[in-house]
GROMACS .gro file of C-alpha atoms in nm:
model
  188
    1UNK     CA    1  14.573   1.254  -0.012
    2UNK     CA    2  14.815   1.238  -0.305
    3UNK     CA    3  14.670   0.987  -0.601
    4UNK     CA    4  14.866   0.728  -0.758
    5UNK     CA    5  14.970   0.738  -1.126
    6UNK     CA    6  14.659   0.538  -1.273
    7UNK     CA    7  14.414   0.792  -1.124
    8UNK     CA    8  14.600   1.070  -1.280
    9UNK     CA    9  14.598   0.963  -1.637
   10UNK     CA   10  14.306   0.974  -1.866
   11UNK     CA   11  14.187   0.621  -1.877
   12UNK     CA   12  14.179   0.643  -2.288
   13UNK     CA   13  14.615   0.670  -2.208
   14UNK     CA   14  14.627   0.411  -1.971
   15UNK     CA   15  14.432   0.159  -2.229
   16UNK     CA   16  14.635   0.262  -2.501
   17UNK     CA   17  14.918   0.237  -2.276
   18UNK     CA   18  14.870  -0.080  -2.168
   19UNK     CA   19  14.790  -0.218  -2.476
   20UNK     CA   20  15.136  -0.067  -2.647
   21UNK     CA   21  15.288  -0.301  -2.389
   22UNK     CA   22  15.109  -0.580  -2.380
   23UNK     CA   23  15.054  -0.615  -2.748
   24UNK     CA   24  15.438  -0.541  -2.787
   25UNK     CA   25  15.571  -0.811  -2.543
   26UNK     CA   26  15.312  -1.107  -2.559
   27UNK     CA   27  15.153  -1.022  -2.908
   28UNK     CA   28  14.820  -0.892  -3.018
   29UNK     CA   29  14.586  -1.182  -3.013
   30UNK     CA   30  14.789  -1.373  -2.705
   31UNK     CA   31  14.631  -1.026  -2.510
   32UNK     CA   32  14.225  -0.992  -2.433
   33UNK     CA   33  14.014  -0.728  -2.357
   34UNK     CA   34  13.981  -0.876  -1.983
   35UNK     CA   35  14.386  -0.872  -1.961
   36UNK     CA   36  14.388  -0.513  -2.090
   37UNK     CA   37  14.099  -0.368  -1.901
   38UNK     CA   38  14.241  -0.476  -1.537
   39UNK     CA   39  14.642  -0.362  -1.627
   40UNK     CA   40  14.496  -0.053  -1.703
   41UNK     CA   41  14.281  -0.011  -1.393
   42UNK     CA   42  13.933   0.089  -1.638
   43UNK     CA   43  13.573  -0.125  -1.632
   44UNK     CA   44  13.504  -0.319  -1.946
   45UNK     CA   45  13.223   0.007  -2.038
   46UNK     CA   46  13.523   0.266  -2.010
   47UNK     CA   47  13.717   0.030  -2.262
   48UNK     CA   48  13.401   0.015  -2.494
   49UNK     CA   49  13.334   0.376  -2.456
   50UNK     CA   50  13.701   0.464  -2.561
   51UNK     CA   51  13.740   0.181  -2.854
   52UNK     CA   52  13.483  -0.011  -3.093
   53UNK     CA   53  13.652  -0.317  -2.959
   54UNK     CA   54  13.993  -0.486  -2.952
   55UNK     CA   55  14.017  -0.419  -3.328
   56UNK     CA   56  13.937  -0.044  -3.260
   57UNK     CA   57  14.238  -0.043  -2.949
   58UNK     CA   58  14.509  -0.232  -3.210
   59UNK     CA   59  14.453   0.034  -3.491
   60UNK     CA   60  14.489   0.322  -3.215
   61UNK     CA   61  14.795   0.117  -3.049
   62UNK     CA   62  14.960   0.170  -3.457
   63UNK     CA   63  14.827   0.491  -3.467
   64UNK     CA   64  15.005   0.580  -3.205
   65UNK     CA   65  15.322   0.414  -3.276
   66UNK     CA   66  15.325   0.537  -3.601
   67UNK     CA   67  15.305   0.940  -3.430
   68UNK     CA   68  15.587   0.813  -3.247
   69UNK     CA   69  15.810   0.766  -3.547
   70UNK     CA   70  15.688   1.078  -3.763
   71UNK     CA   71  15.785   1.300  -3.476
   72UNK     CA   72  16.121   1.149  -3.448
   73UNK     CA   73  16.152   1.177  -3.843
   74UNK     CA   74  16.038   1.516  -3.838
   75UNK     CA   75  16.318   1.608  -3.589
   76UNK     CA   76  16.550   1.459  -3.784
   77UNK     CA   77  16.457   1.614  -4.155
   78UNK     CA   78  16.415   1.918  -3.959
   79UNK     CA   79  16.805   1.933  -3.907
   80UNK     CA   80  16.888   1.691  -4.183
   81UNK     CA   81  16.890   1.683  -4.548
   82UNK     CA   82  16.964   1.481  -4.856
   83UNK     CA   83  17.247   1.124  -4.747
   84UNK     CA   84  17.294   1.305  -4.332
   85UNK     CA   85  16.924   1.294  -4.363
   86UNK     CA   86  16.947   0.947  -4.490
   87UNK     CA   87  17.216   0.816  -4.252
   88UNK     CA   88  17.004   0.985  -3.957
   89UNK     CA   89  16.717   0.785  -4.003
   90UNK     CA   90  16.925   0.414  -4.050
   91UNK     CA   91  17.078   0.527  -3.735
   92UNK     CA   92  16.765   0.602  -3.549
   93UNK     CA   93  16.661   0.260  -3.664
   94UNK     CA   94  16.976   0.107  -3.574
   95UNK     CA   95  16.950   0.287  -3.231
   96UNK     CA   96  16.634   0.143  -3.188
   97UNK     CA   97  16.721  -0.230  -3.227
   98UNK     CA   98  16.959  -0.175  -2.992
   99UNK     CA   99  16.757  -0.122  -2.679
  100UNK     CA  100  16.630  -0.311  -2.387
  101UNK     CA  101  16.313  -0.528  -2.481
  102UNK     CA  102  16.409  -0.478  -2.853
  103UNK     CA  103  16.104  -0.745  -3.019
  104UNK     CA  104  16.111  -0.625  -3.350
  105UNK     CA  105  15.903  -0.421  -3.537
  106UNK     CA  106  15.568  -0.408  -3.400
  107UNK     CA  107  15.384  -0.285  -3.738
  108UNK     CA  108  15.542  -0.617  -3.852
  109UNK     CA  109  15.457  -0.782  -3.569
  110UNK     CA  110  15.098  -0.697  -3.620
  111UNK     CA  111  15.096  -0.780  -4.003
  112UNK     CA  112  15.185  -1.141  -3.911
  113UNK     CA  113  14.863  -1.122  -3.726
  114UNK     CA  114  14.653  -1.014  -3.928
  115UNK     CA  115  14.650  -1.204  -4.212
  116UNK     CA  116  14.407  -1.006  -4.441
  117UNK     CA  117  14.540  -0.739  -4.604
  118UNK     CA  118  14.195  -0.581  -4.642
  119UNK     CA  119  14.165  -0.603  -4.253
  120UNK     CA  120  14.128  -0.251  -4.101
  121UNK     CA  121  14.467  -0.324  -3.939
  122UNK     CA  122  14.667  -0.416  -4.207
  123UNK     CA  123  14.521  -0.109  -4.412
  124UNK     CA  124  14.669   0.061  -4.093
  125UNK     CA  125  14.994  -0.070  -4.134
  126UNK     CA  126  15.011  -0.053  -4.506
  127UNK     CA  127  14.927   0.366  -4.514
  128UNK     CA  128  15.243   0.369  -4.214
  129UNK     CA  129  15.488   0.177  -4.495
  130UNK     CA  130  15.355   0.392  -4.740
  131UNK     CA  131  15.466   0.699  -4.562
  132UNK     CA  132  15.807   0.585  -4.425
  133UNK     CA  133  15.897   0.427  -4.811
  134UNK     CA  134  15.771   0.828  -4.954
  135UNK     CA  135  16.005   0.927  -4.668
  136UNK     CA  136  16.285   0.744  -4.792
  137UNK     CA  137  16.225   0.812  -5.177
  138UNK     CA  138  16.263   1.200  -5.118
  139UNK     CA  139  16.577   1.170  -4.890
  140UNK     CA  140  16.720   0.970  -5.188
  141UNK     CA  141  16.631   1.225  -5.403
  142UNK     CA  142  16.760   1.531  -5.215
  143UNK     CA  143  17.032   1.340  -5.213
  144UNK     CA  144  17.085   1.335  -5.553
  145UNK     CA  145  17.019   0.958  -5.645
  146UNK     CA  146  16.922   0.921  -5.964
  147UNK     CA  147  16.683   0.634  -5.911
  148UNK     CA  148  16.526   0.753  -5.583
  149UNK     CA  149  16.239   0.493  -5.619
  150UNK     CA  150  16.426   0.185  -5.661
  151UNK     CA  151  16.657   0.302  -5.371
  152UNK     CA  152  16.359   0.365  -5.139
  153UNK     CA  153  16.236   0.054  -5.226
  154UNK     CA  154  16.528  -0.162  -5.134
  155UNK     CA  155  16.596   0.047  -4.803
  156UNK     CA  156  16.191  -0.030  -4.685
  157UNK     CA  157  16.329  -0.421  -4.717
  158UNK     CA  158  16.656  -0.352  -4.573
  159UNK     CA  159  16.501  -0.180  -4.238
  160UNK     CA  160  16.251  -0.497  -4.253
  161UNK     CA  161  16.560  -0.725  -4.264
  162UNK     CA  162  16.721  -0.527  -3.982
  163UNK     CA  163  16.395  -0.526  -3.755
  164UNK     CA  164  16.389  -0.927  -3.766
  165UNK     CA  165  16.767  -0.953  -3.753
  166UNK     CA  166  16.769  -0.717  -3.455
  167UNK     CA  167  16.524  -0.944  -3.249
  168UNK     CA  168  16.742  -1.277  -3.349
  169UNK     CA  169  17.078  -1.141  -3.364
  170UNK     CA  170  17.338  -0.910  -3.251
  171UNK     CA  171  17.147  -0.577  -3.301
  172UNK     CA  172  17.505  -0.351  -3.276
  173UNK     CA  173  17.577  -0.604  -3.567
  174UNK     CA  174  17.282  -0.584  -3.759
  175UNK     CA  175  17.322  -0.173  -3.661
  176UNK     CA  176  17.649  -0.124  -3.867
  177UNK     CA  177  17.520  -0.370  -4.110
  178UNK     CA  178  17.220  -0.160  -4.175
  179UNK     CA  179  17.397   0.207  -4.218
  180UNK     CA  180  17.656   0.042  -4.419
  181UNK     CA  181  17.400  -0.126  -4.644
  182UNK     CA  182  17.236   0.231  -4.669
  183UNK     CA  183  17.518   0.403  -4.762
  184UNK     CA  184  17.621   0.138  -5.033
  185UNK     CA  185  17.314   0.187  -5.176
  186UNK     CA  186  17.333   0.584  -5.237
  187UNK     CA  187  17.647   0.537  -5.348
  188UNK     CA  188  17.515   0.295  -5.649
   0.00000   0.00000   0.00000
């Protein structure tokens, strides 16, 4: 007897699974528990005994997207340095916007959810900006910009720009856009 998918994965995967679906198509509080707990083929205790509630599965759902993007990053400064570093990361961005399902950004999806900025969520999403902008600033600075901070700064705003202007407009556009934006910028 061969077992499907669902009853191979650990059912802590499947929720978080689920819920990096769900909360990325329909939004975070447009999803329940009730909605989570049957797509990912788990009782109501199992979800409970994984996550301290919904709150609990949204800050593991940005945990995990988060690990998604520091990996990629680290691949990327691995064989990058300095403005290739740079340009890598505005084109893994720009790659990004460009795929199937494309709905923005879902860290900024979440923020406009969670309207507290003290919320456990938003702290969530606030340490992940923190770490991409410290990304940024050192890039500019290996890459010899004299004002690495301002430069970081204005590129966290730009990739913002580009996440929303992905999901409403031509993302190949906003793509080029972006990298050419980027590259003005270490130029300045």
């Amino acid at each position: 007897m061969t077992t499907g998918a669902t009853e191979r994965t650990h059912p802590r995967e499947r929720l978080l699974d689920t819920a990096g679906r769900l909360f990325y198509t329909q939004g975070i509080q447009a999803v329940g528990v009730e909605q989570l707990v049957t797509e990912a083929g788990v009782t109501r205790a199992t979800f409970y005994r994984h996550f301290a509630g919904k709150d609990g599965l949204v800050v593991a759902y940005l945990e995990a997207r988060g690990a998604r993007v520091e990996e990629t990053v680290a691949v990327i400064l691995h064989a990058h340095r300095g403005r290739d570093a740079l340009l890598a990361i505005m084109d893994m961005i720009g790659d990004n916007l460009c795929r199937p399902g494309f709905r923005g950004c879902g860290f900024l999806n979440a923020a406009a959810e969670y309207p507290d900025p003290t919320h456990r969520v938003r702290v969530r999403i606030a340490e992940h900006r923190r770490w991409f902008h410290d990304v940024l600033r050192t890039v500019v600075r290996d890459a010899g910009h004299p004002d690495a901070e301002r430069v970081a700064r204005a590129l966290v705003v730009l990739r913002d720009g580009a996440m929303v202007g992905g999901y409403l407009d031509d993302p190949r556009a906003i793509r080029t856009t972006l990298r050419e934006a980027a590259e003005k910028l270490l130029a300045s």
